[in-house]
CSV table of C-alpha atoms in Angstrom, one decimal:
chain,number,residue,atom,x,y,z
P,1,GLN,CA,-89.1,84.7,164.0
P,2,VAL,CA,-92.4,84.6,161.4
P,3,GLN,CA,-93.8,81.3,159.1
P,4,LEU,CA,-95.2,80.5,156.7
P,5,VAL,CA,-96.8,76.9,156.3
P,6,GLU,CA,-99.0,76.4,152.8
P,7,SER,CA,-100.9,73.0,153.2
P,8,GLY,CA,-103.7,71.5,150.7
P,9,GLY,CA,-101.3,70.6,147.2
P,10,GLY,CA,-101.7,67.2,145.4
P,11,LEU,CA,-102.6,65.2,142.3
P,12,VAL,CA,-106.2,66.3,140.3
P,13,GLN,CA,-107.6,65.1,137.4
P,14,ALA,CA,-108.4,68.2,135.3
P,15,GLY,CA,-111.8,69.5,136.5
P,16,GLY,CA,-111.5,69.0,140.6
P,17,SER,CA,-111.2,70.8,143.1
P,18,LEU,CA,-108.3,72.0,145.6
P,19,ARG,CA,-108.1,74.5,148.1
P,20,LEU,CA,-105.1,75.6,149.9
P,21,ALA,CA,-103.9,76.5,153.6
P,22,CYS,CA,-101.5,79.9,154.4
P,23,ALA,CA,-100.6,78.6,158.4
P,24,THR,CA,-98.7,81.3,159.9
P,25,SER,CA,-96.2,80.9,163.6
P,26,GLY,CA,-94.6,83.7,165.5
P,27,SER,CA,-97.8,86.7,166.9
P,28,GLY,CA,-96.6,90.3,167.0
P,29,PHE,CA,-97.5,90.8,163.2
P,30,ARG,CA,-99.9,92.6,161.3
P,31,PHE,CA,-100.1,91.4,157.3
P,32,GLY,CA,-100.9,95.1,155.0
P,33,SER,CA,-102.0,92.2,152.4
P,34,MET,CA,-101.0,88.3,151.8
P,35,GLY,CA,-101.8,86.3,148.9
P,36,TRP,CA,-101.0,83.0,146.2
P,37,TYR,CA,-97.9,82.8,144.0
P,38,ARG,CA,-97.0,79.6,141.5
P,39,GLN,CA,-94.3,79.2,139.8
P,40,VAL,CA,-93.1,76.2,137.2
P,41,PRO,CA,-89.6,75.2,136.6
P,42,GLY,CA,-87.9,78.3,133.7
P,43,ASN,CA,-89.7,80.0,134.7
P,44,LYS,CA,-90.3,83.1,137.3
P,45,ARG,CA,-92.4,83.2,140.0
P,46,GLU,CA,-96.2,85.2,139.6
P,47,LEU,CA,-99.3,85.9,141.0
P,48,VAL,CA,-102.1,84.0,141.2
P,49,ALA,CA,-103.8,86.6,144.3
P,50,SER,CA,-104.2,88.8,146.9
P,51,VAL,CA,-105.9,89.9,148.7
P,52,THR,CA,-105.5,93.3,150.5
P,53,SER,CA,-106.5,93.8,154.5
P,54,GLY,CA,-109.7,95.7,153.6
P,55,GLY,CA,-110.9,92.9,151.4
P,56,THR,CA,-110.2,94.2,147.8
P,57,SER,CA,-108.2,90.8,145.7
P,58,THR,CA,-106.9,91.0,142.9
P,59,TYR,CA,-106.7,87.9,140.7
P,60,ALA,CA,-104.4,86.6,137.5
P,61,ASP,CA,-106.5,86.3,134.2
P,62,SER,CA,-105.5,82.5,133.6
P,63,VAL,CA,-107.8,82.5,136.6
P,64,LYS,CA,-110.3,84.4,137.1
P,65,GLY,CA,-113.7,82.6,138.4
P,66,ARG,CA,-112.4,79.5,139.2
P,67,PHE,CA,-110.1,80.0,141.9
P,68,THR,CA,-111.2,82.7,145.3
P,69,ILE,CA,-109.6,83.3,148.5
P,70,SER,CA,-110.0,84.8,151.2
P,71,ARG,CA,-108.2,85.1,154.8
P,72,ASP,CA,-109.0,85.8,158.1
P,73,SER,CA,-107.3,88.1,159.7
P,74,ALA,CA,-107.9,87.1,163.3
P,75,LYS,CA,-106.1,84.2,162.7
P,76,ASN,CA,-102.9,85.5,160.1
P,77,ALA,CA,-103.7,83.4,157.8
P,78,VAL,CA,-105.5,82.7,154.0
P,79,TYR,CA,-106.9,80.2,151.5
P,80,LEU,CA,-107.3,80.0,148.0
P,81,GLN,CA,-110.1,77.3,146.7
P,82,MET,CA,-109.3,76.3,143.2
P,83,ASN,CA,-112.1,74.9,141.1
P,84,SER,CA,-111.6,74.1,137.5
P,85,LEU,CA,-107.7,73.3,137.7
P,86,LYS,CA,-106.2,72.9,134.3
P,87,PRO,CA,-102.9,71.0,133.9
P,88,GLU,CA,-101.4,74.0,133.4
P,89,ASP,CA,-102.8,75.2,136.7
P,90,THR,CA,-99.6,72.9,137.6
P,91,ALA,CA,-97.2,74.4,140.0
P,92,ALA,CA,-95.8,74.9,142.6
P,93,TYR,CA,-98.0,77.0,144.5
P,94,TYR,CA,-95.6,79.8,147.4
P,95,CYS,CA,-98.0,81.5,150.2
P,96,ASN,CA,-96.6,85.3,150.6
P,97,ALA,CA,-97.5,87.9,153.0
P,98,VAL,CA,-96.3,90.9,153.8
P,99,THR,CA,-96.7,93.5,157.1
P,100,ALA,CA,-98.5,97.1,156.9
P,101,PRO,CA,-96.5,100.1,157.2
P,102,SER,CA,-94.7,100.5,160.7
P,103,GLY,CA,-92.8,103.4,162.2
P,104,PHE,CA,-91.6,106.8,160.9
P,105,LEU,CA,-90.4,105.3,157.3
P,106,GLY,CA,-93.8,102.7,156.7
P,107,LEU,CA,-91.2,100.6,156.4
P,108,GLN,CA,-92.4,96.4,155.5
P,109,TYR,CA,-91.3,93.5,155.4
P,110,THR,CA,-92.3,89.7,153.0
P,111,TYR,CA,-92.3,86.8,153.5
P,112,TRP,CA,-92.4,83.9,151.8
P,113,GLY,CA,-93.9,79.8,152.8
P,114,GLN,CA,-92.2,76.9,151.3
P,115,GLY,CA,-95.0,75.9,148.7
P,116,THR,CA,-96.7,73.0,148.7
P,117,GLN,CA,-97.7,71.3,144.5
P,118,VAL,CA,-100.2,71.5,142.8
P,119,THR,CA,-100.4,68.7,140.1
P,120,VAL,CA,-103.3,68.6,137.6
P,121,SER,CA,-103.6,65.7,135.4
P,122,SER,CA,-105.5,65.7,131.4
């Protein structure tokens, strides 16, 4: 089975930095896209950043210029460098991975981590 495990969350003051990491278990899988989502109580989960196997990155407008996503395809791992953190960045952050299309039908599968809490104090 495939499992995604996040690490690196914690408590930090506004203006500080954190680096999140997502490691995968299992073998025989190739992810076409990996990324990070975040969610606060009462709100829907939203995309923070993602990166494709081709190296194309996408960021939410609220984090552009502050966050950087990177990927190690050989390790099936993804990282999120978070700089200049703001209180509004406080949320549970979830790792996401989507397999590359496979088979005649081009089926894809989505996996989620358990989440890691990021809290930014003012």
